[in-house]
Amino acid sequence: MLADNHFSTSTICAVATAPGVGGIAVVRISGPQALLFALRLFHYRGKQLLIEKVKPRHAYYGEMIADGELIDEVLLTYFRAPHSFTGEEIVEISCHGSVYIRRRLLESLIQEGCEMATAGEFTRRAYLNGRMDLSRAEAVADIIASESKAQHQMAMKQLRGGYSEELNALREELLRLTGLMELELDFSEEDVEFADRTELLALCDTIEAKLRKLIDSYRLGNAVKRGIPVAIVGTTNVGKSTLLNNLLGEERAIVSDIHGTTRDTIEDTIHIGGYLFRFVDTAGLRQTEDAIESLGIERSRAKIQEADIILSVLDATRLDEAHQLEHLKEIWEDRAHRAMLVLINKSEDLDEATQQTMARRIHESIVEEVPCLFISARSSLGIERLQQELVTIMDEAKASEADLIVSNARHHQLLQEAYDALGRMRSGFDAGFSTDLLTLDLRHAIQSIGAITGREISSDDTLHYIFQHFCIGK
């Protein structure tokens, strides 16, 4: 049910389509008097419609008239509560995309008694009316902001329930055991035990494992949401900037034969195979006395640590230079969990036998498992295969993760808080703490899990923070 506040009595309106001039715009009205206010302006076949004559989910073609002025010919569609996006009475008016028409419609609706909607207010009302939980409401914003197939799929899973159903089930189990433990406190003088401690620890093991998996999935989810960071690294003049320009299809980075031309990181994004990749061209790794270049190299090393994929570029014409393989080995040893590809650039004139010899040298320097691709950033040789390898890396990463991937920073923080609270409870249990202290940590875990879906949120400030990042009209 809708919270007992201003939302329960006010009727709001806003343009629900994107800003700018377009063929069509949609003005959305939501609230108890949505249909009444709309019909005061709407004329169907030359006369005003009676409320009782309007059928839900039917489109009516007519005219919007205010103060005797014809504003536009429109389509009016009515959605009866609670069978609407917000759970309230909703009217959607499809008009021409003129800036003047949209502004005039809103002004007329406000004169009739509507209020301008704030950012995210339609979705907030849907949440308060129980039409969706908070995690699904946040998924609406992610769907609107999605720029790639992977982002869209991830947001759609969350909108359809995502991990909220699983978390709610875990929360209910914890509530059951917490209730039994608190019941023991009421019968402390009788020295009875209602909660099976073995069952409690087993349940904690299960919940901690699921929470850990969700927490660990955040790195992938955040990368997919913001652009998968790919660091292009190597020594000077191996063709890193040329490779970046080739991938982006534009002259984004300066290319020169002078060593140390790139003195800072250069970033840009591109969609490949349904993923948004964020490529970072780094300063060439070498020993230098130049203070500015040294600072750029330090920044490059930091970007390597932040990357999810490392492209280590070698110059096929200078592979005999020891420092190339030395830097390659250093990057390989520091790569941690990150995926890595070795790109042997400027290889357009190499025959197959020479390529095999070079690949053996590289494998001897590090390990045989690292994929080696022979490319030419200048002539685009091997670039299509490189793109396919990047997509394969992400497909395999998604397949190895839980079906549900966390991409929301608020959810990640709350999951971590729940995990930490269960850890404290377990430590307290092992130390022989009293039941009342153990239940405090269990309650904290329950509240953190519930706050993801909105079960434990009561603060208007918290809700305002969540919905203020939505666009107007959603």
Short mmCIF file of N, CA and C in Angstrom, two decimals, residues 56-132:
data_model
loop_
_atom_site.label_atom_id
_atom_site.label_comp_id
_atom_site.label_asym_id
_atom_site.label_seq_id
_atom_site.Cartn_x
_atom_site.Cartn_y
_atom_site.Cartn_z
N PRO A 56 -10.25 1.42 -19.66
CA PRO A 56 -8.80 1.25 -19.42
C PRO A 56 -8.11 0.56 -20.58
N ARG A 57 -6.89 0.95 -20.83
CA ARG A 57 -6.03 0.35 -21.85
C ARG A 57 -6.60 0.50 -23.25
N HIS A 58 -7.40 1.51 -23.45
CA HIS A 58 -7.89 1.87 -24.78
C HIS A 58 -7.29 3.22 -25.15
N ALA A 59 -6.88 3.37 -26.41
CA ALA A 59 -6.34 4.64 -26.88
C ALA A 59 -7.45 5.45 -27.55
N TYR A 60 -7.57 6.73 -27.18
CA TYR A 60 -8.60 7.63 -27.73
C TYR A 60 -7.91 8.75 -28.50
N TYR A 61 -8.33 8.93 -29.73
CA TYR A 61 -7.78 9.99 -30.57
C TYR A 61 -8.65 11.24 -30.44
N GLY A 62 -8.02 12.34 -30.09
CA GLY A 62 -8.79 13.56 -29.92
C GLY A 62 -7.90 14.79 -29.88
N GLU A 63 -8.41 15.86 -29.27
CA GLU A 63 -7.70 17.14 -29.24
C GLU A 63 -7.54 17.61 -27.80
N MET A 64 -6.41 18.23 -27.53
CA MET A 64 -6.18 18.87 -26.23
C MET A 64 -6.41 20.36 -26.41
N ILE A 65 -7.38 20.89 -25.67
CA ILE A 65 -7.77 22.30 -25.78
C ILE A 65 -7.71 22.95 -24.41
N ALA A 66 -7.03 24.10 -24.33
CA ALA A 66 -6.93 24.84 -23.07
C ALA A 66 -7.18 26.31 -23.35
N ASP A 67 -8.05 26.93 -22.57
CA ASP A 67 -8.39 28.35 -22.72
C ASP A 67 -8.84 28.65 -24.15
N GLY A 68 -9.57 27.70 -24.73
CA GLY A 68 -10.08 27.90 -26.08
C GLY A 68 -9.07 27.70 -27.18
N GLU A 69 -7.84 27.35 -26.83
CA GLU A 69 -6.77 27.18 -27.83
C GLU A 69 -6.53 25.69 -28.08
N LEU A 70 -6.48 25.31 -29.34
CA LEU A 70 -6.13 23.94 -29.71
C LEU A 70 -4.62 23.78 -29.54
N ILE A 71 -4.23 22.89 -28.62
CA ILE A 71 -2.81 22.66 -28.37
C ILE A 71 -2.25 21.64 -29.35
N ASP A 72 -2.96 20.50 -29.49
CA ASP A 72 -2.46 19.46 -30.39
C ASP A 72 -3.50 18.36 -30.52
N GLU A 73 -3.36 17.58 -31.59
CA GLU A 73 -4.12 16.36 -31.73
C GLU A 73 -3.30 15.23 -31.08
N VAL A 74 -3.95 14.44 -30.23
CA VAL A 74 -3.20 13.50 -29.40
C VAL A 74 -3.90 12.14 -29.32
N LEU A 75 -3.16 11.15 -28.75
CA LEU A 75 -3.74 9.89 -28.33
C LEU A 75 -3.70 9.84 -26.81
N LEU A 76 -4.84 9.53 -26.20
CA LEU A 76 -4.94 9.46 -24.75
C LEU A 76 -5.20 8.01 -24.34
N THR A 77 -4.38 7.50 -23.41
CA THR A 77 -4.52 6.13 -22.92
C THR A 77 -4.63 6.16 -21.40
N TYR A 78 -5.60 5.39 -20.89
CA TYR A 78 -5.88 5.39 -19.44
C TYR A 78 -5.56 4.01 -18.86
N PHE A 79 -4.86 4.01 -17.71
CA PHE A 79 -4.54 2.79 -16.97
C PHE A 79 -5.14 2.91 -15.58
N ARG A 80 -6.06 2.01 -15.25
CA ARG A 80 -6.77 2.09 -13.98
C ARG A 80 -5.95 1.45 -12.85
N ALA A 81 -5.95 2.10 -11.70
CA ALA A 81 -5.27 1.55 -10.52
C ALA A 81 -5.96 0.27 -10.08
N PRO A 82 -5.24 -0.74 -9.62
CA PRO A 82 -3.78 -0.74 -9.41
C PRO A 82 -3.02 -1.33 -10.58
N HIS A 83 -3.68 -1.46 -11.75
CA HIS A 83 -3.05 -2.13 -12.90
C HIS A 83 -2.31 -1.11 -13.76
N SER A 84 -1.32 -0.48 -13.15
CA SER A 84 -0.52 0.51 -13.87
C SER A 84 0.90 0.46 -13.33
N PHE A 85 1.80 1.19 -13.97
CA PHE A 85 3.20 1.18 -13.56
C PHE A 85 3.36 1.63 -12.10
N THR A 86 2.67 2.69 -11.72
CA THR A 86 2.81 3.22 -10.36
C THR A 86 1.84 2.57 -9.37
N GLY A 87 0.85 1.84 -9.87
CA GLY A 87 -0.20 1.32 -8.99
C GLY A 87 -1.30 2.33 -8.77
N GLU A 88 -1.17 3.52 -9.36
CA GLU A 88 -2.18 4.58 -9.25
C GLU A 88 -2.91 4.73 -10.58
N GLU A 89 -3.88 5.66 -10.62
CA GLU A 89 -4.50 6.05 -11.88
C GLU A 89 -3.42 6.71 -12.75
N ILE A 90 -3.30 6.25 -13.99
CA ILE A 90 -2.30 6.83 -14.90
C ILE A 90 -2.97 7.16 -16.23
N VAL A 91 -2.61 8.32 -16.76
CA VAL A 91 -3.00 8.72 -18.11
C VAL A 91 -1.73 9.08 -18.87
N GLU A 92 -1.61 8.55 -20.08
CA GLU A 92 -0.49 8.90 -20.94
C GLU A 92 -1.02 9.58 -22.20
N ILE A 93 -0.47 10.74 -22.48
CA ILE A 93 -0.89 11.54 -23.64
C ILE A 93 0.24 11.56 -24.65
N SER A 94 0.01 10.97 -25.82
CA SER A 94 1.01 10.97 -26.90
C SER A 94 0.71 12.15 -27.82
N CYS A 95 1.67 13.05 -27.91
CA CYS A 95 1.48 14.27 -28.72
C CYS A 95 2.67 14.41 -29.67
N HIS A 96 2.66 15.43 -30.48
CA HIS A 96 3.81 15.71 -31.32
C HIS A 96 4.96 16.21 -30.44
N GLY A 97 6.21 16.00 -30.93
CA GLY A 97 7.37 16.24 -30.09
C GLY A 97 7.82 17.68 -29.97
N SER A 98 6.99 18.62 -30.35
CA SER A 98 7.34 20.05 -30.26
C SER A 98 7.60 20.46 -28.81
N VAL A 99 8.64 21.24 -28.62
CA VAL A 99 8.95 21.74 -27.27
C VAL A 99 7.80 22.61 -26.77
N TYR A 100 7.23 23.42 -27.65
CA TYR A 100 6.12 24.28 -27.25
C TYR A 100 4.91 23.45 -26.82
N ILE A 101 4.57 22.42 -27.60
CA ILE A 101 3.39 21.60 -27.28
C ILE A 101 3.56 20.93 -25.92
N ARG A 102 4.72 20.36 -25.67
CA ARG A 102 4.96 19.69 -24.38
C ARG A 102 4.83 20.68 -23.22
N ARG A 103 5.46 21.85 -23.39
CA ARG A 103 5.41 22.85 -22.33
C ARG A 103 3.99 23.34 -22.11
N ARG A 104 3.25 23.55 -23.19
CA ARG A 104 1.86 24.04 -23.08
C ARG A 104 0.97 22.99 -22.41
N LEU A 105 1.16 21.72 -22.72
CA LEU A 105 0.37 20.67 -22.08
C LEU A 105 0.64 20.62 -20.58
N LEU A 106 1.91 20.69 -20.21
CA LEU A 106 2.25 20.65 -18.78
C LEU A 106 1.68 21.86 -18.05
N GLU A 107 1.80 23.03 -18.66
CA GLU A 107 1.26 24.24 -18.03
C GLU A 107 -0.24 24.11 -17.81
N SER A 108 -0.95 23.56 -18.81
CA SER A 108 -2.40 23.42 -18.71
C SER A 108 -2.78 22.40 -17.64
N LEU A 109 -2.05 21.30 -17.55
CA LEU A 109 -2.32 20.29 -16.53
C LEU A 109 -2.05 20.83 -15.13
N ILE A 110 -1.02 21.64 -15.00
CA ILE A 110 -0.72 22.24 -13.69
C ILE A 110 -1.81 23.22 -13.30
N GLN A 111 -2.34 23.96 -14.27
CA GLN A 111 -3.45 24.86 -13.99
C GLN A 111 -4.68 24.10 -13.50
N GLU A 112 -4.85 22.87 -13.98
CA GLU A 112 -5.99 22.05 -13.55
C GLU A 112 -5.80 21.46 -12.17
N GLY A 113 -4.54 21.42 -11.68
CA GLY A 113 -4.30 20.89 -10.33
C GLY A 113 -3.16 19.90 -10.21
N CYS A 114 -2.55 19.53 -11.34
CA CYS A 114 -1.40 18.62 -11.28
C CYS A 114 -0.18 19.31 -10.67
N GLU A 115 0.75 18.49 -10.21
CA GLU A 115 2.04 18.98 -9.74
C GLU A 115 3.13 18.39 -10.63
N MET A 116 4.20 19.15 -10.84
CA MET A 116 5.31 18.63 -11.63
C MET A 116 6.01 17.51 -10.86
N ALA A 117 6.26 16.42 -11.54
CA ALA A 117 6.94 15.29 -10.91
C ALA A 117 8.41 15.61 -10.69
N THR A 118 8.96 15.08 -9.61
CA THR A 118 10.38 15.21 -9.37
C THR A 118 11.10 14.01 -9.99
N ALA A 119 12.42 14.04 -9.99
CA ALA A 119 13.21 12.96 -10.59
C ALA A 119 12.89 11.62 -9.92
N GLY A 120 12.51 10.65 -10.74
CA GLY A 120 12.25 9.30 -10.23
C GLY A 120 10.96 9.13 -9.47
N GLU A 121 10.08 10.15 -9.49
CA GLU A 121 8.89 10.08 -8.63
C GLU A 121 7.89 9.01 -9.10
N PHE A 122 7.79 8.76 -10.39
CA PHE A 122 6.87 7.72 -10.86
C PHE A 122 7.33 6.35 -10.34
N THR A 123 8.63 6.08 -10.46
CA THR A 123 9.16 4.79 -9.99
C THR A 123 9.10 4.70 -8.47
N ARG A 124 9.32 5.83 -7.80
CA ARG A 124 9.22 5.84 -6.34
C ARG A 124 7.81 5.48 -5.89
N ARG A 125 6.81 6.01 -6.60
CA ARG A 125 5.42 5.67 -6.26
C ARG A 125 5.14 4.18 -6.52
N ALA A 126 5.74 3.65 -7.60
CA ALA A 126 5.58 2.23 -7.87
C ALA A 126 6.14 1.40 -6.72
N TYR A 127 7.28 1.83 -6.17
CA TYR A 127 7.87 1.13 -5.02
C TYR A 127 6.99 1.26 -3.78
N LEU A 128 6.54 2.48 -3.49
CA LEU A 128 5.72 2.71 -2.29
C LEU A 128 4.37 2.01 -2.38
N ASN A 129 3.89 1.80 -3.60
CA ASN A 129 2.62 1.10 -3.79
C ASN A 129 2.78 -0.41 -3.85
N GLY A 130 4.00 -0.89 -3.68
CA GLY A 130 4.22 -2.33 -3.69
C GLY A 130 4.24 -2.94 -5.07
N ARG A 131 4.36 -2.11 -6.11
CA ARG A 131 4.39 -2.65 -7.47
C ARG A 131 5.73 -3.30 -7.78
N MET A 132 6.77 -2.92 -7.08
CA MET A 132 8.10 -3.51 -7.24
C MET A 132 8.91 -3.25 -5.98
#
